[in-house]
Amino acid sequence: MIFARGAFPAGFGGIFVEAKDRYLAIAVLAFGLVYTIAAWNLPRAPVGNPFGPVYFPLGLGLLVTIIGSLMLLQSSKSQVKEEKTIGKHGKYASRIIIVLLLCVGYALVFRVLGFLISTLAFLSAFLIILNGLKKWFLSVSIALLYTLGVWYLFEKVFLINLP
């Protein structure tokens, strides 16, 4: 087993023992596959090794796909009885689906809206989903600071233009 119950300190519990972990494993696997396909479709370098810009993203995508596969395998081998209600599983599944849709939407609007607007909207929505609507101001503030910080770092320090 990859992550067996008792492999972590007391109170941590087994990681891949509930149905919600199966949903997470499927989401990680799907993300890894989509990322790997997108990495393979990156433009080739006109000078030097044409696959140079593709190696790292492709390796990362394959690694995430392998991890998702291992997570799915581990969760399917688990013989622990599920004690959670169906409503709670639906809550986790809907969050995962919403986050996946947010990621796809972010990728689609990134070039159209540019880095600042699309990243701010994506991170705000993502953090609101994680933290709840009651903490919307904190979520939007963190998203704004992070977006501006990354923009400043790339534009002013690294002198790399973002879309």
mmCIF file of N, CA, C and O in Angstrom, residues 11-92:
data_model
loop_
_atom_site.group_PDB
_atom_site.id
_atom_site.type_symbol
_atom_site.label_atom_id
_atom_site.label_comp_id
_atom_site.label_asym_id
_atom_site.label_seq_id
_atom_site.Cartn_x
_atom_site.Cartn_y
_atom_site.Cartn_z
ATOM 1 N N GLY A 11 -3.626 10.763 14.810
ATOM 2 C CA GLY A 11 -4.516 11.880 14.527
ATOM 3 C C GLY A 11 -4.586 12.213 13.055
ATOM 4 O O GLY A 11 -5.510 12.853 12.600
ATOM 5 N N PHE A 12 -3.602 11.761 12.294
ATOM 6 C CA PHE A 12 -3.602 12.047 10.865
ATOM 7 C C PHE A 12 -4.491 11.061 10.133
ATOM 8 O O PHE A 12 -5.184 11.424 9.202
ATOM 9 N N GLY A 13 -4.488 9.801 10.549
ATOM 10 C CA GLY A 13 -5.342 8.776 9.971
ATOM 11 C C GLY A 13 -4.876 8.358 8.598
ATOM 12 O O GLY A 13 -3.916 8.876 8.060
ATOM 13 N N GLY A 14 -5.552 7.386 8.022
ATOM 14 C CA GLY A 14 -5.234 6.938 6.678
ATOM 15 C C GLY A 14 -5.686 7.981 5.674
ATOM 16 O O GLY A 14 -6.709 8.625 5.847
ATOM 17 N N ILE A 15 -4.935 8.141 4.616
ATOM 18 C CA ILE A 15 -5.251 9.188 3.657
ATOM 19 C C ILE A 15 -6.303 8.747 2.650
ATOM 20 O O ILE A 15 -7.292 9.416 2.442
ATOM 21 N N PHE A 16 -6.101 7.606 2.031
ATOM 22 C CA PHE A 16 -6.971 7.222 0.927
ATOM 23 C C PHE A 16 -7.953 6.133 1.357
ATOM 24 O O PHE A 16 -7.861 5.014 0.927
ATOM 25 N N VAL A 17 -8.869 6.451 2.226
ATOM 26 C CA VAL A 17 -9.758 5.434 2.745
ATOM 27 C C VAL A 17 -11.234 5.744 2.528
ATOM 28 O O VAL A 17 -12.064 4.930 2.840
ATOM 29 N N GLU A 18 -11.588 6.880 2.000
ATOM 30 C CA GLU A 18 -12.988 7.230 1.857
ATOM 31 C C GLU A 18 -13.326 7.495 0.404
ATOM 32 O O GLU A 18 -12.444 7.696 -0.422
ATOM 33 N N ALA A 19 -14.602 7.517 0.107
ATOM 34 C CA ALA A 19 -15.042 7.718 -1.273
ATOM 35 C C ALA A 19 -14.643 9.087 -1.799
ATOM 36 O O ALA A 19 -14.371 9.224 -2.993
ATOM 37 N N LYS A 20 -14.590 10.086 -0.937
ATOM 38 C CA LYS A 20 -14.197 11.413 -1.414
ATOM 39 C C LYS A 20 -12.781 11.387 -1.980
ATOM 40 O O LYS A 20 -12.439 12.137 -2.883
ATOM 41 N N ASP A 21 -11.958 10.478 -1.461
ATOM 42 C CA ASP A 21 -10.601 10.344 -1.987
ATOM 43 C C ASP A 21 -10.617 9.762 -3.393
ATOM 44 O O ASP A 21 -9.739 10.051 -4.191
ATOM 45 N N ARG A 22 -11.601 8.930 -3.670
ATOM 46 C CA ARG A 22 -11.751 8.402 -5.022
ATOM 47 C C ARG A 22 -12.061 9.546 -5.993
ATOM 48 O O ARG A 22 -11.536 9.592 -7.097
ATOM 49 N N TYR A 23 -12.919 10.469 -5.566
ATOM 50 C CA TYR A 23 -13.238 11.631 -6.408
ATOM 51 C C TYR A 23 -11.986 12.469 -6.654
ATOM 52 O O TYR A 23 -11.738 12.920 -7.766
ATOM 53 N N LEU A 24 -11.222 12.665 -5.602
ATOM 54 C CA LEU A 24 -9.993 13.435 -5.735
ATOM 55 C C LEU A 24 -9.018 12.728 -6.670
ATOM 56 O O LEU A 24 -8.380 13.361 -7.518
ATOM 57 N N ALA A 25 -8.907 11.410 -6.544
ATOM 58 C CA ALA A 25 -8.010 10.640 -7.407
ATOM 59 C C ALA A 25 -8.418 10.767 -8.871
ATOM 60 O O ALA A 25 -7.576 10.951 -9.757
ATOM 61 N N ILE A 26 -9.717 10.713 -9.129
ATOM 62 C CA ILE A 26 -10.208 10.855 -10.504
ATOM 63 C C ILE A 26 -9.917 12.251 -11.022
ATOM 64 O O ILE A 26 -9.503 12.433 -12.175
ATOM 65 N N ALA A 27 -10.093 13.258 -10.167
ATOM 66 C CA ALA A 27 -9.820 14.638 -10.580
ATOM 67 C C ALA A 27 -8.338 14.838 -10.877
ATOM 68 O O ALA A 27 -7.975 15.464 -11.877
ATOM 69 N N VAL A 28 -7.467 14.296 -10.035
ATOM 70 C CA VAL A 28 -6.019 14.424 -10.252
ATOM 71 C C VAL A 28 -5.620 13.702 -11.534
ATOM 72 O O VAL A 28 -4.835 14.220 -12.333
ATOM 73 N N LEU A 29 -6.167 12.519 -11.742
ATOM 74 C CA LEU A 29 -5.866 11.754 -12.950
ATOM 75 C C LEU A 29 -6.327 12.505 -14.203
ATOM 76 O O LEU A 29 -5.575 12.622 -15.182
ATOM 77 N N ALA A 30 -7.538 13.049 -14.159
ATOM 78 C CA ALA A 30 -8.052 13.805 -15.308
ATOM 79 C C ALA A 30 -7.200 15.041 -15.566
ATOM 80 O O ALA A 30 -6.864 15.349 -16.716
ATOM 81 N N PHE A 31 -6.851 15.753 -14.502
ATOM 82 C CA PHE A 31 -6.016 16.942 -14.667
ATOM 83 C C PHE A 31 -4.668 16.571 -15.263
ATOM 84 O O PHE A 31 -4.159 17.248 -16.154
ATOM 85 N N GLY A 32 -4.078 15.481 -14.774
ATOM 86 C CA GLY A 32 -2.791 15.033 -15.294
ATOM 87 C C GLY A 32 -2.854 14.692 -16.767
ATOM 88 O O GLY A 32 -1.960 15.035 -17.543
ATOM 89 N N LEU A 33 -3.923 14.030 -17.185
ATOM 90 C CA LEU A 33 -4.075 13.675 -18.601
ATOM 91 C C LEU A 33 -4.247 14.916 -19.472
ATOM 92 O O LEU A 33 -3.608 15.037 -20.525
ATOM 93 N N VAL A 34 -5.102 15.834 -19.025
ATOM 94 C CA VAL A 34 -5.322 17.069 -19.793
ATOM 95 C C VAL A 34 -4.035 17.886 -19.867
ATOM 96 O O VAL A 34 -3.663 18.407 -20.925
ATOM 97 N N TYR A 35 -3.312 17.973 -18.755
ATOM 98 C CA TYR A 35 -2.063 18.725 -18.717
ATOM 99 C C TYR A 35 -1.013 18.086 -19.621
ATOM 100 O O TYR A 35 -0.273 18.783 -20.320
ATOM 101 N N THR A 36 -0.943 16.762 -19.623
ATOM 102 C CA THR A 36 0.020 16.065 -20.472
ATOM 103 C C THR A 36 -0.283 16.317 -21.949
ATOM 104 O O THR A 36 0.637 16.583 -22.739
ATOM 105 N N ILE A 37 -1.546 16.261 -22.318
ATOM 106 C CA ILE A 37 -1.930 16.520 -23.712
ATOM 107 C C ILE A 37 -1.611 17.964 -24.088
ATOM 108 O O ILE A 37 -1.077 18.237 -25.164
ATOM 109 N N ALA A 38 -1.913 18.895 -23.178
ATOM 110 C CA ALA A 38 -1.608 20.307 -23.453
ATOM 111 C C ALA A 38 -0.100 20.521 -23.561
ATOM 112 O O ALA A 38 0.361 21.296 -24.417
ATOM 113 N N ALA A 39 0.673 19.844 -22.733
ATOM 114 C CA ALA A 39 2.132 19.981 -22.791
ATOM 115 C C ALA A 39 2.675 19.424 -24.105
ATOM 116 O O ALA A 39 3.603 19.992 -24.692
ATOM 117 N N TRP A 40 2.121 18.329 -24.566
ATOM 118 C CA TRP A 40 2.575 17.740 -25.819
ATOM 119 C C TRP A 40 2.296 18.687 -26.992
ATOM 120 O O TRP A 40 3.027 18.709 -27.976
ATOM 121 N N ASN A 41 1.232 19.476 -26.883
ATOM 122 C CA ASN A 41 0.849 20.390 -27.960
ATOM 123 C C ASN A 41 1.532 21.746 -27.879
ATOM 124 O O ASN A 41 1.214 22.643 -28.675
ATOM 125 N N LEU A 42 2.454 21.932 -26.951
ATOM 126 C CA LEU A 42 3.197 23.190 -26.881
ATOM 127 C C LEU A 42 4.010 23.381 -28.156
ATOM 128 O O LEU A 42 4.455 22.405 -28.770
ATOM 129 N N PRO A 43 4.235 24.632 -28.557
ATOM 130 C CA PRO A 43 5.036 24.864 -29.764
ATOM 131 C C PRO A 43 6.473 24.390 -29.565
ATOM 132 O O PRO A 43 7.042 24.506 -28.493
ATOM 133 N N ARG A 44 7.035 23.877 -30.621
ATOM 134 C CA ARG A 44 8.410 23.378 -30.590
ATOM 135 C C ARG A 44 9.376 24.544 -30.772
ATOM 136 O O ARG A 44 9.067 25.545 -31.408
ATOM 137 N N ALA A 45 10.556 24.415 -30.209
ATOM 138 C CA ALA A 45 11.569 25.471 -30.303
ATOM 139 C C ALA A 45 12.122 25.532 -31.726
ATOM 140 O O ALA A 45 12.444 24.497 -32.311
ATOM 141 N N PRO A 46 12.239 26.730 -32.304
ATOM 142 C CA PRO A 46 12.766 26.842 -33.660
ATOM 143 C C PRO A 46 14.279 26.639 -33.729
ATOM 144 O O PRO A 46 14.827 26.314 -34.773
ATOM 145 N N VAL A 47 14.963 26.835 -32.613
ATOM 146 C CA VAL A 47 16.417 26.709 -32.571
ATOM 147 C C VAL A 47 16.783 25.675 -31.514
ATOM 148 O O VAL A 47 16.183 25.611 -30.455
ATOM 149 N N GLY A 48 17.789 24.873 -31.796
ATOM 150 C CA GLY A 48 18.237 23.875 -30.827
ATOM 151 C C GLY A 48 17.318 22.667 -30.829
ATOM 152 O O GLY A 48 16.737 22.298 -31.842
ATOM 153 N N ASN A 49 17.167 22.064 -29.655
ATOM 154 C CA ASN A 49 16.316 20.895 -29.522
ATOM 155 C C ASN A 49 14.850 21.317 -29.624
ATOM 156 O O ASN A 49 14.365 22.087 -28.794
ATOM 157 N N PRO A 50 14.113 20.835 -30.632
ATOM 158 C CA PRO A 50 12.727 21.274 -30.784
ATOM 159 C C PRO A 50 11.837 20.879 -29.607
ATOM 160 O O PRO A 50 10.837 21.536 -29.355
ATOM 161 N N PHE A 51 12.195 19.825 -28.881
ATOM 162 C CA PHE A 51 11.378 19.397 -27.751
ATOM 163 C C PHE A 51 11.854 20.001 -26.423
ATOM 164 O O PHE A 51 11.315 19.668 -25.377
ATOM 165 N N GLY A 52 12.838 20.870 -26.460
ATOM 166 C CA GLY A 52 13.374 21.481 -25.248
ATOM 167 C C GLY A 52 12.315 22.098 -24.355
ATOM 168 O O GLY A 52 12.269 21.820 -23.154
ATOM 169 N N PRO A 53 11.427 22.944 -24.895
ATOM 170 C CA PRO A 53 10.408 23.566 -24.042
ATOM 171 C C PRO A 53 9.311 22.604 -23.597
ATOM 172 O O PRO A 53 8.486 22.947 -22.781
ATOM 173 N N VAL A 54 9.301 21.394 -24.145
ATOM 174 C CA VAL A 54 8.230 20.452 -23.865
ATOM 175 C C VAL A 54 8.607 19.476 -22.744
ATOM 176 O O VAL A 54 7.742 18.959 -22.055
ATOM 177 N N TYR A 55 9.891 19.233 -22.539
ATOM 178 C CA TYR A 55 10.331 18.201 -21.599
ATOM 179 C C TYR A 55 9.777 18.382 -20.194
ATOM 180 O O TYR A 55 9.195 17.464 -19.627
ATOM 181 N N PHE A 56 9.970 19.541 -19.604
ATOM 182 C CA PHE A 56 9.540 19.733 -18.213
ATOM 183 C C PHE A 56 8.021 19.656 -18.064
ATOM 184 O O PHE A 56 7.530 18.917 -17.205
ATOM 185 N N PRO A 57 7.237 20.406 -18.861
ATOM 186 C CA PRO A 57 5.781 20.287 -18.700
ATOM 187 C C PRO A 57 5.261 18.875 -18.975
ATOM 188 O O PRO A 57 4.363 18.399 -18.287
ATOM 189 N N LEU A 58 5.854 18.197 -19.949
ATOM 190 C CA LEU A 58 5.431 16.836 -20.252
ATOM 191 C C LEU A 58 5.768 15.895 -19.091
ATOM 192 O O LEU A 58 4.935 15.077 -18.689
ATOM 193 N N GLY A 59 6.948 16.037 -18.532
ATOM 194 C CA GLY A 59 7.321 15.224 -17.375
ATOM 195 C C GLY A 59 6.429 15.496 -16.182
ATOM 196 O O GLY A 59 6.025 14.568 -15.466
ATOM 197 N N LEU A 60 6.098 16.763 -15.970
ATOM 198 C CA LEU A 60 5.214 17.125 -14.868
ATOM 199 C C LEU A 60 3.828 16.524 -15.074
ATOM 200 O O LEU A 60 3.229 15.977 -14.148
ATOM 201 N N GLY A 61 3.315 16.612 -16.292
ATOM 202 C CA GLY A 61 2.006 16.037 -16.593
ATOM 203 C C GLY A 61 1.987 14.532 -16.400
ATOM 204 O O GLY A 61 1.029 13.972 -15.851
ATOM 205 N N LEU A 62 3.042 13.870 -16.838
ATOM 206 C CA LEU A 62 3.124 12.419 -16.656
ATOM 207 C C LEU A 62 3.219 12.055 -15.180
ATOM 208 O O LEU A 62 2.597 11.081 -14.726
ATOM 209 N N LEU A 63 3.968 12.830 -14.409
ATOM 210 C CA LEU A 63 4.081 12.584 -12.975
ATOM 211 C C LEU A 63 2.727 12.734 -12.283
ATOM 212 O O LEU A 63 2.339 11.895 -11.466
ATOM 213 N N VAL A 64 1.983 13.791 -12.609
ATOM 214 C CA VAL A 64 0.667 13.995 -12.011
ATOM 215 C C VAL A 64 -0.281 12.873 -12.429
ATOM 216 O O VAL A 64 -1.078 12.384 -11.618
ATOM 217 N N THR A 65 -0.189 12.417 -13.683
ATOM 218 C CA THR A 65 -1.019 11.307 -14.145
ATOM 219 C C THR A 65 -0.692 10.025 -13.388
ATOM 220 O O THR A 65 -1.601 9.290 -12.977
ATOM 221 N N ILE A 66 0.580 9.763 -13.176
ATOM 222 C CA ILE A 66 0.976 8.565 -12.426
ATOM 223 C C ILE A 66 0.493 8.655 -10.983
ATOM 224 O O ILE A 66 -0.034 7.685 -10.431
ATOM 225 N N ILE A 67 0.642 9.819 -10.373
ATOM 226 C CA ILE A 67 0.181 9.990 -8.991
ATOM 227 C C ILE A 67 -1.332 9.800 -8.906
ATOM 228 O O ILE A 67 -1.840 9.145 -7.999
ATOM 229 N N GLY A 68 -2.071 10.368 -9.862
ATOM 230 C CA GLY A 68 -3.527 10.182 -9.889
ATOM 231 C C GLY A 68 -3.901 8.719 -10.052
ATOM 232 O O GLY A 68 -4.839 8.229 -9.409
ATOM 233 N N SER A 69 -3.167 8.002 -10.892
ATOM 234 C CA SER A 69 -3.428 6.570 -11.082
ATOM 235 C C SER A 69 -3.168 5.791 -9.796
ATOM 236 O O SER A 69 -3.951 4.912 -9.422
ATOM 237 N N LEU A 70 -2.066 6.110 -9.129
ATOM 238 C CA LEU A 70 -1.753 5.440 -7.863
ATOM 239 C C LEU A 70 -2.796 5.754 -6.794
ATOM 240 O O LEU A 70 -3.183 4.876 -6.015
ATOM 241 N N MET A 71 -3.243 6.994 -6.765
ATOM 242 C CA MET A 71 -4.283 7.366 -5.802
ATOM 243 C C MET A 71 -5.570 6.590 -6.074
ATOM 244 O O MET A 71 -6.227 6.109 -5.147
ATOM 245 N N LEU A 72 -5.930 6.471 -7.353
ATOM 246 C CA LEU A 72 -7.147 5.741 -7.721
ATOM 247 C C LEU A 72 -7.002 4.257 -7.377
ATOM 248 O O LEU A 72 -7.933 3.643 -6.839
ATOM 249 N N LEU A 73 -5.853 3.701 -7.649
ATOM 250 C CA LEU A 73 -5.608 2.305 -7.321
ATOM 251 C C LEU A 73 -5.693 2.087 -5.815
ATOM 252 O O LEU A 73 -6.312 1.132 -5.344
ATOM 253 N N GLN A 74 -5.077 2.976 -5.058
ATOM 254 C CA GLN A 74 -5.096 2.864 -3.602
ATOM 255 C C GLN A 74 -6.508 2.994 -3.060
ATOM 256 O O GLN A 74 -6.913 2.233 -2.173
ATOM 257 N N SER A 75 -7.281 3.931 -3.575
ATOM 258 C CA SER A 75 -8.639 4.117 -3.063
ATOM 259 C C SER A 75 -9.547 2.956 -3.443
ATOM 260 O O SER A 75 -10.467 2.629 -2.712
ATOM 261 N N SER A 76 -9.298 2.324 -4.577
ATOM 262 C CA SER A 76 -10.132 1.184 -4.963
ATOM 263 C C SER A 76 -9.764 -0.068 -4.171
ATOM 264 O O SER A 76 -10.601 -0.934 -3.965
ATOM 265 N N LYS A 77 -8.517 -0.178 -3.712
ATOM 266 C CA LYS A 77 -8.098 -1.319 -2.900
ATOM 267 C C LYS A 77 -8.579 -1.203 -1.461
ATOM 268 O O LYS A 77 -8.623 -2.191 -0.742
ATOM 269 N N SER A 78 -8.897 -0.010 -1.063
ATOM 270 C CA SER A 78 -9.292 0.223 0.321
ATOM 271 C C SER A 78 -10.576 -0.534 0.635
ATOM 272 O O SER A 78 -11.552 -0.486 -0.084
ATOM 273 N N GLN A 79 -10.578 -1.240 1.753
ATOM 274 C CA GLN A 79 -11.737 -2.025 2.158
ATOM 275 C C GLN A 79 -12.462 -1.388 3.349
ATOM 276 O O GLN A 79 -13.219 -2.055 4.034
ATOM 277 N N VAL A 80 -12.219 -0.114 3.567
ATOM 278 C CA VAL A 80 -12.826 0.568 4.699
ATOM 279 C C VAL A 80 -14.279 0.880 4.375
ATOM 280 O O VAL A 80 -14.612 1.320 3.290
ATOM 281 N N LYS A 81 -15.163 0.646 5.335
ATOM 282 C CA LYS A 81 -16.581 0.933 5.135
ATOM 283 C C LYS A 81 -16.786 2.439 5.084
ATOM 284 O O LYS A 81 -16.241 3.189 5.882
ATOM 285 N N GLU A 82 -17.630 2.853 4.142
ATOM 286 C CA GLU A 82 -17.913 4.280 4.019
ATOM 287 C C GLU A 82 -19.050 4.631 4.958
ATOM 288 O O GLU A 82 -20.126 4.061 4.909
ATOM 289 N N GLU A 83 -18.785 5.576 5.839
ATOM 290 C CA GLU A 83 -19.773 5.971 6.825
ATOM 291 C C GLU A 83 -20.365 7.344 6.534
ATOM 292 O O GLU A 83 -21.255 7.798 7.241
ATOM 293 N N LYS A 84 -19.869 8.006 5.523
ATOM 294 C CA LYS A 84 -20.358 9.336 5.207
ATOM 295 C C LYS A 84 -21.690 9.236 4.487
ATOM 296 O O LYS A 84 -22.009 8.252 3.836
ATOM 297 N N THR A 85 -22.478 10.278 4.561
ATOM 298 C CA THR A 85 -23.758 10.284 3.863
ATOM 299 C C THR A 85 -23.552 10.653 2.408
ATOM 300 O O THR A 85 -22.553 11.249 2.024
ATOM 301 N N ILE A 86 -24.537 10.334 1.598
ATOM 302 C CA ILE A 86 -24.459 10.629 0.166
ATOM 303 C C ILE A 86 -24.407 12.135 -0.060
ATOM 304 O O ILE A 86 -23.717 12.616 -0.941
ATOM 305 N N GLY A 87 -25.096 12.893 0.753
ATOM 306 C CA GLY A 87 -25.091 14.344 0.593
ATOM 307 C C GLY A 87 -23.710 14.939 0.745
ATOM 308 O O GLY A 87 -23.325 15.852 0.034
ATOM 309 N N LYS A 88 -22.938 14.413 1.677
ATOM 310 C CA LYS A 88 -21.592 14.923 1.871
ATOM 311 C C LYS A 88 -20.698 14.551 0.695
ATOM 312 O O LYS A 88 -19.852 15.324 0.279
ATOM 313 N N HIS A 89 -20.876 13.348 0.143
ATOM 314 C CA HIS A 89 -20.108 12.951 -1.034
ATOM 315 C C HIS A 89 -20.453 13.863 -2.207
ATOM 316 O O HIS A 89 -19.583 14.258 -2.960
ATOM 317 N N GLY A 90 -21.733 14.186 -2.342
ATOM 318 C CA GLY A 90 -22.153 15.074 -3.415
ATOM 319 C C GLY A 90 -21.539 16.455 -3.272
ATOM 320 O O GLY A 90 -21.200 17.099 -4.260
ATOM 321 N N LYS A 91 -21.362 16.890 -2.033
ATOM 322 C CA LYS A 91 -20.747 18.190 -1.772
ATOM 323 C C LYS A 91 -19.300 18.197 -2.263
ATOM 324 O O LYS A 91 -18.865 19.126 -2.927
ATOM 325 N N TYR A 92 -18.554 17.138 -1.945
ATOM 326 C CA TYR A 92 -17.164 17.066 -2.382
ATOM 327 C C TYR A 92 -17.075 16.921 -3.894
ATOM 328 O O TYR A 92 -16.237 17.531 -4.534
#
